[in-house]
Tab-separated table of C-alpha atoms in Angstrom:
chain	number	residue	atom	x	y	z
J	7	MET	CA	-58.166	-104.934	-7.643
J	8	PRO	CA	-57.722	-101.980	-5.282
J	9	PHE	CA	-54.625	-99.869	-5.683
J	10	SER	CA	-51.927	-101.346	-3.436
J	11	HIS	CA	-50.499	-97.988	-2.400
J	12	PRO	CA	-53.446	-95.898	-1.197
J	13	ARG	CA	-51.284	-92.865	-0.506
J	14	VAL	CA	-49.093	-92.212	-3.500
J	15	LEU	CA	-48.561	-88.696	-2.155
J	16	PRO	CA	-48.085	-89.494	1.571
J	17	PHE	CA	-48.432	-86.462	3.785
J	18	ARG	CA	-45.213	-85.828	5.675
J	19	PRO	CA	-44.149	-83.093	8.095
J	20	ALA	CA	-42.117	-80.334	6.491
J	21	ALA	CA	-39.027	-81.303	8.500
J	22	ARG	CA	-38.796	-84.541	6.531
J	23	LEU	CA	-38.649	-82.636	3.271
J	24	GLU	CA	-35.651	-80.553	4.233
J	25	GLY	CA	-32.905	-83.166	4.358
J	26	GLY	CA	-32.126	-82.685	0.676
J	27	GLU	CA	-28.766	-83.875	-0.494
J	28	HIS	CA	-26.855	-83.091	2.670
J	29	GLY	CA	-26.925	-86.537	4.227
J	30	SER	CA	-23.110	-86.512	4.476
J	31	SER	CA	-22.843	-82.927	5.629
J	32	ALA	CA	-21.499	-81.746	8.940
J	33	ALA	CA	-24.664	-81.052	10.762
J	34	GLY	CA	-26.644	-84.125	9.760
J	35	GLY	CA	-29.673	-81.882	10.123
J	36	SER	CA	-28.066	-79.251	12.438
J	37	ASP	CA	-28.696	-75.655	11.560
J	38	PRO	CA	-25.748	-74.310	9.489
J	39	VAL	CA	-26.375	-70.756	10.745
J	40	SER	CA	-26.003	-71.836	14.379
J	41	VAL	CA	-22.949	-73.948	13.543
J	42	GLY	CA	-21.380	-70.988	11.766
J	43	ARG	CA	-21.974	-68.667	14.728
J	44	ARG	CA	-20.306	-71.169	17.090
J	45	VAL	CA	-17.279	-71.346	14.776
J	46	ARG	CA	-17.059	-67.554	14.739
J	47	HIS	CA	-17.433	-67.353	18.553
J	48	HIS	CA	-14.587	-69.806	19.222
J	49	ARG	CA	-12.371	-68.209	16.553
J	50	ARG	CA	-12.721	-64.775	18.091
J	51	ARG	CA	-12.201	-66.165	21.584
J	52	GLN	CA	-8.873	-67.595	20.361
J	53	GLY	CA	-7.949	-64.184	18.963
J	54	LEU	CA	-7.749	-65.495	15.402
J	55	THR	CA	-8.689	-63.584	12.293
J	56	LEU	CA	-10.653	-65.176	9.501
J	57	ALA	CA	-7.450	-65.465	7.475
J	58	ASP	CA	-5.582	-67.053	10.406
J	59	LEU	CA	-8.109	-69.850	10.842
J	60	ALA	CA	-8.526	-70.356	7.106
J	61	THR	CA	-4.767	-70.951	6.793
J	62	LYS	CA	-4.793	-73.486	9.640
J	63	VAL	CA	-7.529	-75.574	8.024
J	64	SER	CA	-6.468	-75.169	4.383
J	65	LEU	CA	-9.549	-73.230	3.346
J	66	SER	CA	-9.854	-69.944	1.518
J	67	GLY	CA	-10.993	-66.993	3.580
J	68	SER	CA	-14.116	-66.687	1.460
J	69	ALA	CA	-15.032	-70.357	1.998
J	70	LEU	CA	-14.624	-70.034	5.764
J	71	SER	CA	-16.677	-66.827	5.719
J	72	LEU	CA	-19.521	-68.686	3.973
J	73	ILE	CA	-19.438	-71.354	6.703
J	74	GLU	CA	-19.454	-68.773	9.493
J	75	ASN	CA	-22.364	-66.928	7.887
J	76	GLY	CA	-24.362	-70.148	7.535
J	77	ARG	CA	-24.408	-69.951	3.751
J	78	ARG	CA	-22.403	-73.157	3.278
J	79	GLU	CA	-22.912	-76.371	5.219
J	80	ALA	CA	-19.492	-77.759	6.104
J	81	ARG	CA	-18.832	-81.499	5.930
J	82	VAL	CA	-17.884	-83.496	9.010
J	83	SER	CA	-14.236	-83.707	8.000
J	84	VAL	CA	-13.957	-79.933	7.550
J	85	LEU	CA	-15.617	-79.234	10.898
J	86	GLY	CA	-13.257	-81.717	12.525
J	87	GLU	CA	-10.263	-79.751	11.214
J	88	ILE	CA	-11.803	-76.460	12.372
J	89	ALA	CA	-12.471	-77.894	15.841
J	90	ARG	CA	-8.848	-79.107	16.186
J	91	ALA	CA	-7.522	-75.721	15.069
J	92	LEU	CA	-9.716	-73.999	17.677
J	93	GLY	CA	-8.881	-76.475	20.450
J	94	VAL	CA	-12.492	-77.605	20.996
J	95	GLU	CA	-14.432	-80.824	20.544
J	96	PRO	CA	-16.437	-81.100	17.273
J	97	ALA	CA	-19.580	-81.570	19.364
J	98	GLU	CA	-19.184	-78.010	20.667
J	99	LEU	CA	-19.593	-76.747	17.115
J	100	LEU	CA	-22.452	-79.085	16.233
J	101	SER	CA	-24.782	-78.815	19.188
J	102	GLY	CA	-26.005	-76.560	21.938
J	103	GLY	CA	-27.495	-73.121	21.785
J	104	PRO	CA	-25.812	-69.972	20.463
J	105	PRO	CA	-22.793	-69.182	22.660
J	106	THR	CA	-23.820	-65.590	23.447
J	107	ARG	CA	-26.933	-63.412	23.485
J	108	ARG	CA	-25.546	-61.566	20.473
J	109	SER	CA	-25.076	-64.833	18.584
J	110	SER	CA	-28.619	-65.855	19.409
J	111	LEU	CA	-29.958	-62.610	17.944
J	112	GLU	CA	-27.806	-62.976	14.837
J	113	VAL	CA	-29.098	-66.517	14.265
J	114	ARG	CA	-32.721	-65.454	14.694
J	115	TRP	CA	-32.302	-62.509	12.315
J	116	GLU	CA	-30.527	-64.642	9.718
J	117	HIS	CA	-33.366	-67.183	9.836
J	118	ALA	CA	-35.879	-64.359	9.546
J	119	GLN	CA	-34.299	-62.974	6.383
J	120	ARG	CA	-34.223	-66.437	4.794
J	121	ALA	CA	-37.809	-67.289	5.741
J	122	PRO	CA	-40.424	-67.727	2.984
J	123	GLY	CA	-42.423	-64.558	2.566
J	124	PHE	CA	-39.876	-62.248	4.291
J	125	GLU	CA	-39.656	-59.938	1.285
J	126	THR	CA	-43.417	-59.491	1.196
J	127	LEU	CA	-43.353	-57.904	4.673
J	128	GLY	CA	-41.625	-54.808	3.294
J	129	ILE	CA	-38.811	-55.041	5.891
J	130	PRO	CA	-35.476	-54.185	4.252
J	131	ALA	CA	-32.679	-56.738	4.438
J	132	VAL	CA	-30.011	-55.717	6.962
J	133	ARG	CA	-26.504	-57.153	7.003
J	134	VAL	CA	-25.399	-57.935	10.536
J	135	GLY	CA	-21.904	-56.604	11.032
J	136	ALA	CA	-19.820	-55.650	14.025
J	137	GLY	CA	-21.044	-52.063	13.691
J	138	LEU	CA	-24.698	-52.959	14.314
J	139	PRO	CA	-25.439	-52.331	18.026
J	140	ASP	CA	-27.001	-55.127	20.074
J	141	ASP	CA	-30.085	-53.060	20.904
J	142	ALA	CA	-30.694	-52.294	17.210
J	143	LEU	CA	-30.378	-55.960	16.318
J	144	GLU	CA	-32.737	-56.906	19.128
J	145	ALA	CA	-35.255	-54.343	17.862
J	146	LEU	CA	-35.088	-55.790	14.340
J	147	VAL	CA	-35.649	-59.336	15.583
J	148	GLY	CA	-38.475	-58.224	17.854
J	149	LEU	CA	-40.156	-56.281	15.046
J	150	TYR	CA	-40.034	-59.224	12.663
J	151	GLU	CA	-41.273	-61.787	15.189
J	152	THR	CA	-44.126	-59.510	16.253
J	153	VAL	CA	-45.251	-58.943	12.658
J	154	VAL	CA	-45.102	-62.669	11.839
J	155	GLY	CA	-46.861	-63.496	15.096
J	156	LEU	CA	-49.727	-61.187	14.165
J	157	GLN	CA	-49.912	-62.769	10.701
J	158	GLN	CA	-50.051	-66.253	12.184
J	159	GLN	CA	-52.677	-65.173	14.678
J	160	ARG	CA	-54.877	-63.879	11.858
J	161	ALA	CA	-54.306	-67.132	9.974
J	162	ALA	CA	-54.856	-69.417	12.986
J	163	THR	CA	-58.016	-71.040	11.630
J	164	PRO	CA	-56.741	-71.957	8.146
J	165	GLU	CA	-53.155	-72.620	9.234
J	166	PHE	CA	-53.265	-76.392	8.950
J	167	ALA	CA	-54.961	-76.366	5.559
J	168	ARG	CA	-52.424	-73.913	4.149
J	169	LEU	CA	-49.484	-75.907	5.513
J	170	ALA	CA	-51.007	-79.079	4.067
J	171	ASN	CA	-51.186	-77.418	0.643
J	172	ALA	CA	-47.566	-76.254	0.878
J	173	GLU	CA	-46.264	-79.672	1.944
J	174	LEU	CA	-48.267	-81.511	-0.716
J	175	ARG	CA	-46.853	-79.170	-3.345
J	176	ALA	CA	-43.339	-79.984	-2.081
J	177	LEU	CA	-44.017	-83.705	-2.488
J	178	MET	CA	-45.251	-83.143	-6.029
J	179	ARG	CA	-42.112	-81.158	-6.822
J	180	GLU	CA	-39.966	-83.906	-5.320
J	181	ALA	CA	-41.529	-86.399	-7.753
J	182	ASP	CA	-41.441	-83.945	-10.702
J	183	ASN	CA	-45.245	-84.311	-10.655
J	184	TYR	CA	-44.971	-87.770	-12.230
J	185	PHE	CA	-46.440	-90.823	-10.475
J	186	PRO	CA	-45.720	-94.068	-12.345
J	187	GLU	CA	-48.025	-96.251	-10.224
J	188	ILE	CA	-51.061	-94.170	-11.163
J	189	GLU	CA	-49.881	-94.103	-14.791
J	190	ALA	CA	-49.645	-97.901	-14.767
J	191	ARG	CA	-53.107	-98.375	-13.265
J	192	ALA	CA	-54.684	-95.985	-15.768
J	193	ALA	CA	-52.893	-97.664	-18.694
J	194	GLU	CA	-54.054	-101.093	-17.517
J	195	LEU	CA	-57.692	-99.997	-17.530
J	196	VAL	CA	-57.442	-98.281	-20.932
J	197	ARG	CA	-56.014	-101.505	-22.395
J	198	ALA	CA	-58.634	-103.637	-20.623
J	199	VAL	CA	-61.519	-101.873	-22.379
J	200	GLY	CA	-59.854	-102.003	-25.783
J	201	HIS	CA	-59.229	-98.297	-26.289
J	202	THR	CA	-56.230	-97.787	-28.557
J	203	ARG	CA	-56.319	-94.327	-30.080
J	204	GLY	CA	-58.077	-90.958	-30.169
J	205	PRO	CA	-60.153	-89.301	-27.444
J	206	VAL	CA	-61.547	-91.567	-24.747
J	207	THR	CA	-65.315	-91.673	-25.306
J	208	ARG	CA	-68.080	-91.721	-22.714
J	209	GLU	CA	-68.789	-95.305	-23.688
J	210	ALA	CA	-65.158	-96.211	-22.962
J	211	VAL	CA	-65.525	-94.630	-19.518
J	212	HIS	CA	-68.660	-96.721	-18.940
J	213	ARG	CA	-66.708	-99.839	-19.933
J	214	ILE	CA	-64.000	-98.912	-17.434
J	215	ALA	CA	-66.651	-98.510	-14.742
J	216	ARG	CA	-68.132	-101.912	-15.551
J	217	HIS	CA	-64.649	-103.446	-15.600
J	218	VAL	CA	-64.133	-102.418	-11.967
J	219	GLY	CA	-67.665	-103.471	-11.021
J	220	PHE	CA	-69.523	-100.144	-11.074
J	221	GLU	CA	-72.364	-98.556	-12.994
J	222	ILE	CA	-72.549	-94.869	-13.936
J	223	ARG	CA	-75.944	-93.198	-13.627
J	224	THR	CA	-76.972	-89.654	-14.497
J	225	VAL	CA	-79.679	-88.111	-12.292
J	226	PRO	CA	-81.037	-84.572	-11.846
J	227	ASP	CA	-80.839	-84.369	-8.055
J	228	VAL	CA	-77.187	-84.956	-7.150
J	229	PRO	CA	-76.606	-82.814	-4.021
J	230	THR	CA	-75.329	-79.372	-4.927
J	231	SER	CA	-72.464	-79.647	-2.422
J	232	THR	CA	-70.981	-82.509	-4.492
J	233	ARG	CA	-69.756	-83.133	-8.030
J	234	THR	CA	-70.545	-86.853	-7.890
J	235	VAL	CA	-71.755	-89.370	-5.322
J	236	THR	CA	-70.542	-92.979	-5.172
J	237	ASP	CA	-72.752	-95.655	-3.599
J	238	LEU	CA	-70.233	-98.320	-2.582
J	239	SER	CA	-72.960	-100.696	-1.405
J	240	ASN	CA	-74.818	-100.804	-4.726
J	241	ARG	CA	-71.689	-100.078	-6.818
J	242	ARG	CA	-73.052	-96.973	-8.511
J	243	VAL	CA	-71.541	-93.600	-9.436
J	244	TYR	CA	-74.126	-90.813	-9.718
J	245	LEU	CA	-73.403	-87.895	-12.054
J	246	PRO	CA	-75.506	-84.709	-12.200
J	247	SER	CA	-77.548	-84.127	-15.336
J	248	ARG	CA	-77.178	-80.369	-14.863
J	249	GLY	CA	-73.755	-80.466	-16.546
J	250	GLY	CA	-70.976	-77.956	-15.932
J	251	HIS	CA	-68.052	-80.395	-15.882
J	252	ASP	CA	-66.793	-82.945	-18.384
J	253	PRO	CA	-68.830	-86.025	-17.353
J	254	ARG	CA	-65.976	-88.320	-18.396
J	255	ALA	CA	-63.546	-86.597	-16.047
J	256	ALA	CA	-66.082	-86.423	-13.213
J	257	ALA	CA	-66.870	-90.139	-13.518
J	258	LEU	CA	-63.192	-91.115	-13.689
J	259	GLN	CA	-62.367	-89.009	-10.647
J	260	ALA	CA	-65.105	-90.779	-8.701
J	261	LEU	CA	-63.856	-94.164	-9.892
J	262	GLY	CA	-60.331	-93.116	-9.011
J	263	HIS	CA	-61.111	-93.381	-5.306
J	264	VAL	CA	-62.050	-97.024	-5.844
J	265	VAL	CA	-59.280	-97.912	-8.286
J	266	LEU	CA	-56.599	-96.340	-6.084
J	267	GLY	CA	-57.911	-97.973	-2.917
J	268	HIS	CA	-58.683	-94.782	-1.022
J	269	ARG	CA	-60.237	-94.807	2.429
J	270	PRO	CA	-62.193	-91.907	3.969
J	271	PRO	CA	-59.606	-89.145	4.591
J	272	ARG	CA	-58.357	-88.883	8.161
J	273	ASP	CA	-57.526	-85.204	7.850
J	274	TYR	CA	-57.391	-82.335	5.408
J	275	ALA	CA	-53.906	-83.304	4.267
J	276	GLU	CA	-55.065	-86.743	3.183
J	277	PHE	CA	-58.144	-85.223	1.534
J	278	LEU	CA	-55.861	-82.991	-0.563
J	279	ALA	CA	-53.548	-85.885	-1.466
J	280	GLN	CA	-56.509	-87.996	-2.594
J	281	ARG	CA	-57.870	-85.151	-4.681
J	282	VAL	CA	-54.538	-84.787	-6.473
J	283	GLU	CA	-54.421	-88.546	-7.081
J	284	ILE	CA	-57.923	-88.833	-8.577
J	285	ASN	CA	-57.356	-85.797	-10.800
J	286	TYR	CA	-54.106	-87.372	-11.975
J	287	PHE	CA	-55.829	-90.717	-12.584
J	288	ALA	CA	-58.636	-89.163	-14.620
J	289	ALA	CA	-56.189	-87.182	-16.769
J	290	ALA	CA	-54.001	-90.274	-17.266
J	291	VAL	CA	-57.028	-92.176	-18.636
J	292	LEU	CA	-58.274	-89.323	-20.833
J	293	VAL	CA	-54.789	-88.527	-22.171
J	294	PRO	CA	-52.979	-91.888	-22.078
J	295	GLU	CA	-49.228	-91.818	-21.550
J	296	SER	CA	-48.591	-94.463	-24.224
J	297	SER	CA	-50.109	-92.344	-26.989
J	298	VAL	CA	-49.380	-88.794	-25.906
J	299	VAL	CA	-45.679	-89.179	-25.064
J	300	PRO	CA	-44.637	-90.069	-28.644
J	301	GLU	CA	-46.659	-87.095	-29.871
J	302	LEU	CA	-44.953	-84.776	-27.374
J	303	GLN	CA	-41.535	-86.152	-28.277
J	304	ARG	CA	-42.199	-85.545	-31.980
J	305	ALA	CA	-43.362	-82.018	-31.159
J	306	ARG	CA	-40.149	-81.466	-29.197
J	307	GLN	CA	-38.060	-82.616	-32.146
J	308	GLU	CA	-39.985	-80.171	-34.324
J	309	ARG	CA	-39.732	-77.469	-31.630
J	310	ASP	CA	-43.501	-77.122	-31.682
J	311	ILE	CA	-44.863	-78.205	-28.278
J	312	ALA	CA	-48.265	-76.649	-27.559
J	313	VAL	CA	-50.701	-77.369	-24.729
J	314	GLU	CA	-53.653	-76.580	-26.984
J	315	ASP	CA	-52.704	-79.494	-29.239
J	316	LEU	CA	-53.324	-81.892	-26.336
J	317	ARG	CA	-56.621	-80.175	-25.622
J	318	ASP	CA	-57.791	-80.532	-29.202
J	319	ALA	CA	-56.443	-84.034	-29.882
J	320	TYR	CA	-57.952	-85.617	-26.760
J	321	GLY	CA	-61.115	-83.571	-26.354
J	322	VAL	CA	-60.284	-82.348	-22.843
J	323	SER	CA	-60.307	-78.943	-21.196
J	324	TYR	CA	-57.293	-76.670	-21.492
J	325	GLU	CA	-56.720	-77.110	-17.752
J	326	THR	CA	-56.633	-80.916	-18.039
J	327	ALA	CA	-54.252	-80.637	-20.995
J	328	ALA	CA	-52.013	-78.286	-19.008
J	329	HIS	CA	-51.983	-80.648	-16.019
J	330	ARG	CA	-51.145	-83.590	-18.258
J	331	PHE	CA	-48.304	-81.711	-19.916
J	332	CYS	CA	-46.850	-80.896	-16.487
J	333	ASN	CA	-47.160	-84.581	-15.458
J	334	LEU	CA	-45.066	-85.718	-18.409
J	335	ALA	CA	-42.797	-82.784	-19.285
J	336	THR	CA	-39.956	-83.496	-16.873
J	337	GLU	CA	-40.084	-87.301	-16.949
J	338	HIS	CA	-40.268	-87.709	-20.724
J	339	LEU	CA	-39.112	-84.411	-22.252
J	340	GLY	CA	-36.546	-83.194	-19.735
J	341	LEU	CA	-38.398	-79.890	-19.344
J	342	ARG	CA	-38.818	-77.993	-16.078
J	343	VAL	CA	-42.204	-76.311	-15.860
J	344	HIS	CA	-44.678	-74.369	-13.753
J	345	PHE	CA	-48.471	-74.245	-13.757
J	346	MET	CA	-51.065	-71.846	-12.320
J	347	ARG	CA	-54.823	-71.544	-12.197
J	348	THR	CA	-55.639	-67.940	-11.378
J	349	SER	CA	-58.793	-65.857	-10.994
J	350	ARG	CA	-59.287	-62.553	-12.781
J	351	ASP	CA	-58.244	-60.647	-9.657
J	352	GLY	CA	-54.925	-62.505	-9.604
J	353	VAL	CA	-55.632	-64.953	-6.772
J	354	ILE	CA	-53.891	-68.321	-7.108
J	355	TYR	CA	-56.178	-71.338	-6.794
J	356	LYS	CA	-53.740	-74.042	-7.928
J	357	ALA	CA	-50.041	-73.988	-8.652
J	358	TYR	CA	-47.057	-76.265	-9.240
J	359	GLU	CA	-43.431	-75.667	-10.156
J	360	ASN	CA	-40.117	-77.426	-10.459
J	361	ASP	CA	-38.411	-74.794	-12.632
J	362	GLY	CA	-37.384	-72.331	-9.920
J	363	VAL	CA	-40.083	-69.729	-10.544
J	364	ARG	CA	-40.939	-67.866	-7.340
J	365	PHE	CA	-44.648	-67.843	-6.609
J	366	PRO	CA	-46.039	-65.196	-4.265
J	367	MET	CA	-46.456	-66.590	-0.765
J	368	ASP	CA	-47.221	-65.587	2.787
J	369	ALA	CA	-44.952	-65.923	5.823
J	370	SER	CA	-45.971	-69.589	6.268
J	371	GLY	CA	-44.875	-70.511	2.727
J	372	ALA	CA	-48.450	-70.991	1.474
J	373	ILE	CA	-49.341	-69.679	-1.981
J	374	GLU	CA	-53.048	-70.559	-2.285
J	375	GLY	CA	-54.940	-67.290	-1.938
J	376	ALA	CA	-51.857	-65.190	-2.734
J	377	ARG	CA	-52.042	-62.677	-5.573
J	378	VAL	CA	-49.743	-62.881	-8.586
J	379	CYS	CA	-47.962	-59.923	-10.112
J	380	ARG	CA	-49.937	-57.791	-12.563
J	381	SER	CA	-47.167	-58.292	-15.119
J	382	TRP	CA	-47.339	-62.092	-15.133
J	383	THR	CA	-48.876	-63.881	-18.099
J	384	ALA	CA	-51.528	-65.389	-15.819
J	385	ARG	CA	-53.046	-61.910	-15.316
J	386	VAL	CA	-52.174	-60.160	-18.562
J	387	VAL	CA	-54.121	-62.837	-20.476
J	388	PHE	CA	-57.409	-61.483	-19.077
J	389	GLY	CA	-56.962	-58.524	-21.411
J	390	ARG	CA	-57.194	-60.872	-24.392
J	391	PRO	CA	-60.302	-62.433	-25.954
J	392	VAL	CA	-61.685	-65.378	-23.992
J	393	GLY	CA	-60.172	-68.652	-25.198
J	394	GLU	CA	-57.307	-67.017	-27.116
J	395	VAL	CA	-53.890	-68.559	-26.491
J	396	TYR	CA	-51.484	-65.873	-25.258
J	397	HIS	CA	-47.676	-66.109	-24.989
J	398	GLN	CA	-45.361	-63.821	-23.027
J	399	TYR	CA	-41.832	-63.519	-21.656
J	400	THR	CA	-41.560	-62.203	-18.095
J	401	ASP	CA	-38.280	-60.965	-16.605
J	402	THR	CA	-38.112	-61.716	-12.869
J	403	GLY	CA	-35.522	-61.584	-10.121
J	404	ARG	CA	-34.861	-65.285	-10.723
J	405	GLY	CA	-34.515	-65.078	-14.470
J	406	THR	CA	-36.745	-64.899	-17.511
J	407	TYR	CA	-39.698	-67.231	-17.988
J	408	TRP	CA	-41.844	-67.859	-21.049
J	409	CYS	CA	-45.496	-68.667	-20.427
J	410	THR	CA	-48.533	-69.647	-22.443
J	411	ALA	CA	-52.006	-69.034	-21.044
J	412	VAL	CA	-55.715	-69.174	-21.813
J	413	ALA	CA	-58.553	-67.436	-19.943
J	414	GLU	CA	-61.813	-69.366	-19.823
J	415	PRO	CA	-65.245	-68.626	-18.343
J	416	THR	CA	-66.525	-70.804	-15.463
J	417	SER	CA	-69.553	-70.760	-13.190
J	418	ALA	CA	-67.365	-69.012	-10.606
J	419	GLY	CA	-66.143	-66.371	-13.076
J	420	PRO	CA	-63.238	-66.292	-15.514
J	421	PHE	CA	-60.021	-68.148	-14.679
J	422	SER	CA	-56.716	-68.347	-16.466
J	423	VAL	CA	-54.607	-71.475	-16.835
J	424	SER	CA	-50.947	-70.823	-17.548
J	425	VAL	CA	-47.942	-73.053	-18.168
J	426	GLY	CA	-44.384	-71.790	-18.295
J	427	VAL	CA	-40.763	-72.832	-18.766
J	428	PRO	CA	-37.423	-71.126	-18.082
J	429	PHE	CA	-35.934	-69.085	-20.918
J	430	ASP	CA	-33.272	-71.704	-21.718
J	431	GLN	CA	-35.994	-74.263	-22.542
J	432	VAL	CA	-38.315	-72.105	-24.603
J	433	ARG	CA	-36.745	-73.265	-27.872
J	434	TRP	CA	-39.003	-76.338	-27.793
J	435	MET	CA	-42.274	-74.404	-27.453
J	436	ARG	CA	-44.697	-73.021	-30.004
J	437	GLY	CA	-45.168	-69.297	-29.430
J	438	ARG	CA	-41.541	-68.638	-28.478
J	439	ASP	CA	-41.387	-65.958	-31.179
J	440	THR	CA	-43.795	-63.704	-29.299
J	441	ARG	CA	-42.711	-60.106	-28.820
J	442	GLU	CA	-44.787	-59.725	-25.679
J	443	ARG	CA	-42.430	-59.087	-22.757
J	444	ARG	CA	-42.916	-57.627	-19.287
J	445	VAL	CA	-40.887	-57.088	-16.142
J	446	SER	CA	-41.977	-58.257	-12.696
J	447	GLY	CA	-40.353	-56.863	-9.553
J	448	CYS	CA	-42.534	-58.906	-7.168
J	449	PRO	CA	-42.338	-59.843	-4.318
J	450	ASP	CA	-41.041	-56.292	-3.826
J	451	PRO	CA	-44.200	-54.438	-2.686
J	452	GLY	CA	-43.135	-51.510	-4.856
J	453	CYS	CA	-43.768	-53.548	-8.016
J	454	CYS	CA	-47.546	-53.659	-8.016
J	455	THR	CA	-48.988	-54.281	-4.542
J	456	ARG	CA	-48.133	-50.939	-2.927
J	457	PRO	CA	-50.138	-48.010	-4.382
J	458	PRO	CA	-48.169	-45.087	-5.816
J	459	ALA	CA	-47.209	-42.710	-3.010
J	460	GLU	CA	-49.116	-39.729	-4.432
J	461	LEU	CA	-52.294	-41.764	-4.858
J	462	ALA	CA	-51.964	-43.270	-1.383
J	463	ARG	CA	-51.549	-39.819	0.196
J	464	ALA	CA	-54.528	-38.382	-1.645
J	465	TRP	CA	-56.870	-41.115	-0.409
J	466	ASP	CA	-55.312	-41.928	2.954
J	467	GLY	CA	-58.085	-42.983	5.341
J	468	GLN	CA	-60.861	-42.215	2.841
J	469	VAL	CA	-61.542	-45.689	1.416
J	470	TRP	CA	-62.874	-48.845	3.078
J	471	PRO	CA	-63.163	-51.762	0.634
J	472	SER	CA	-65.115	-54.905	1.473
J	473	ALA	CA	-62.870	-57.821	0.523
J	474	ARG	CA	-64.156	-60.864	-1.309
J	475	ALA	CA	-63.266	-63.885	0.827
J	476	HIS	CA	-61.799	-66.904	-0.950
J	477	SER	CA	-62.919	-69.054	1.961
J	478	HIS	CA	-62.676	-72.384	0.144
J	479	LEU	CA	-58.912	-71.882	-0.097
J	480	LEU	CA	-58.574	-71.373	3.630
J	481	ALA	CA	-61.049	-73.735	5.262
J	482	VAL	CA	-59.727	-76.417	7.596
J	483	MET	CA	-61.299	-79.839	7.954
J	484	PRO	CA	-64.922	-79.171	9.019
J	485	PRO	CA	-67.105	-81.586	10.994
J	486	GLY	CA	-67.756	-84.765	9.018
J	487	VAL	CA	-65.490	-86.764	6.752
J	488	PHE	CA	-65.455	-84.784	3.521
J	489	PRO	CA	-64.787	-81.002	3.502
J	490	GLY	CA	-67.667	-78.842	2.346
J	491	VAL	CA	-70.130	-81.719	1.881
J	492	ASP	CA	-73.590	-81.802	3.458
J	493	ASP	CA	-73.526	-85.361	4.844
J	494	THR	CA	-77.242	-85.506	5.621
J	495	GLU	CA	-78.178	-84.403	2.120
J	496	VAL	CA	-75.842	-86.986	0.570
J	497	LEU	CA	-77.108	-89.894	2.683
J	498	ARG	CA	-80.745	-89.037	1.958
J	499	PHE	CA	-79.911	-88.884	-1.743
J	500	VAL	CA	-78.205	-92.295	-1.778
J	501	ALA	CA	-80.955	-93.903	0.284
J	502	GLY	CA	-83.610	-92.517	-2.048
J	503	HIS	CA	-81.886	-93.771	-5.184
J	504	ALA	CA	-80.944	-97.158	-3.797
J	505	THR	CA	-84.527	-98.387	-4.259
J	506	SER	CA	-85.636	-96.079	-7.076
J	507	ALA	CA	-86.563	-97.551	-10.422
J	508	ASP	CA	-86.511	-94.182	-12.169
J	509	ASP	CA	-82.765	-93.751	-12.564
J	510	HIS	CA	-81.511	-94.013	-16.089
J	511	VAL	CA	-78.136	-95.159	-17.252
J	512	ALA	CA	-76.067	-92.351	-18.803
J	513	GLN	CA	-75.404	-92.535	-22.486
């Protein structure tokens, strides 16, 4: 039967992700910075000091200061007391624009400094106090908005795709990257074909395909713009005989669209959500939850969790093992984790986190295509032999993280796959005794993105590099239903094979 919830990762606007736990807070969605500026405006108009108003409403001066600076969201009851003390209606604090031009500038600058990617612009943080002239504040706001405007203009074409990636990642974080409905569907199929232990074989995958009414065929001429092609009319999944990917995973991903009840994606956001779902489904079949969770729990008890053990025990790639660990780590082991797939030059292709690590990002909050710090495990591992498991501690501005990583060759060049946990959870991991340790100052440009001053002066204006474009990370939904696919080539392929007697069933 088709999956009853075709969009396990429904695409939602970012605004719907920001409610958090503040449903009972004062603003009910109002901006705490703007609310705080209105409180400050009315307090000063009444001639009250911070201490005066704090006494009237039974708050500490520091607590009231946090509210006025927008760093604490006051509850409705507290704002009601503040409004009575100031002789205004609560609605005057909750709604409307900033009360003065100065307040408007302060709100805009405060939002700017809290925006994702602000630190990467190289603009120093500036505290807005009474001594900062209005014209200086206006210049700061104007500078920031001009710089961001230019960035957005340069990113106009890929903007939607990058936002879709960022919002999908937020949904995955919200669910701790664990989706029980997909787990249940995968487990049902594994049981249906009688697989009980050990790696899932190709024959087991063929039995799964037959169970859902499909046949898997291997042919030499699968279009190069695709990994697989599914003929829904004749109930066939075509795999390429040229190899390159695990045929089990490729077949399961193709079947995942059918099992999960997908429809042709309406936009790039839905395309991304479906891709995450089929990858999850394939991994859940190849590394079944029912067998791997007890193994992970025993490894946790023995303080010997290792991603490479999943790779070896289930005959999957290191990347699949890393994904599967991240699916299950929070739900079943209580571990917060992060994951990255990174090219040799440090560009992020995939990433996930729920452990507070700060990925590099641009002003829009997107991380795909951003470059990780040279001190991070994901890049240091490229200095090690290919396939060697490398462990490292990295001290960052948000704390210390332990990571394990492997660099592997691919047709597109070497990539690293890294998995990490915060320092307070490393006691469960194999490799925690490593003495490898580095310090990362990113996103401060002075850490590793800005050249040393002497070197920059010596070569100022003398070098013009030609950048390698990671266009597949930035492309928006092109004409046709499926991004990057040559529709004509695919349809000719399917039509040709629909009546061919030369296809052979994969073994």
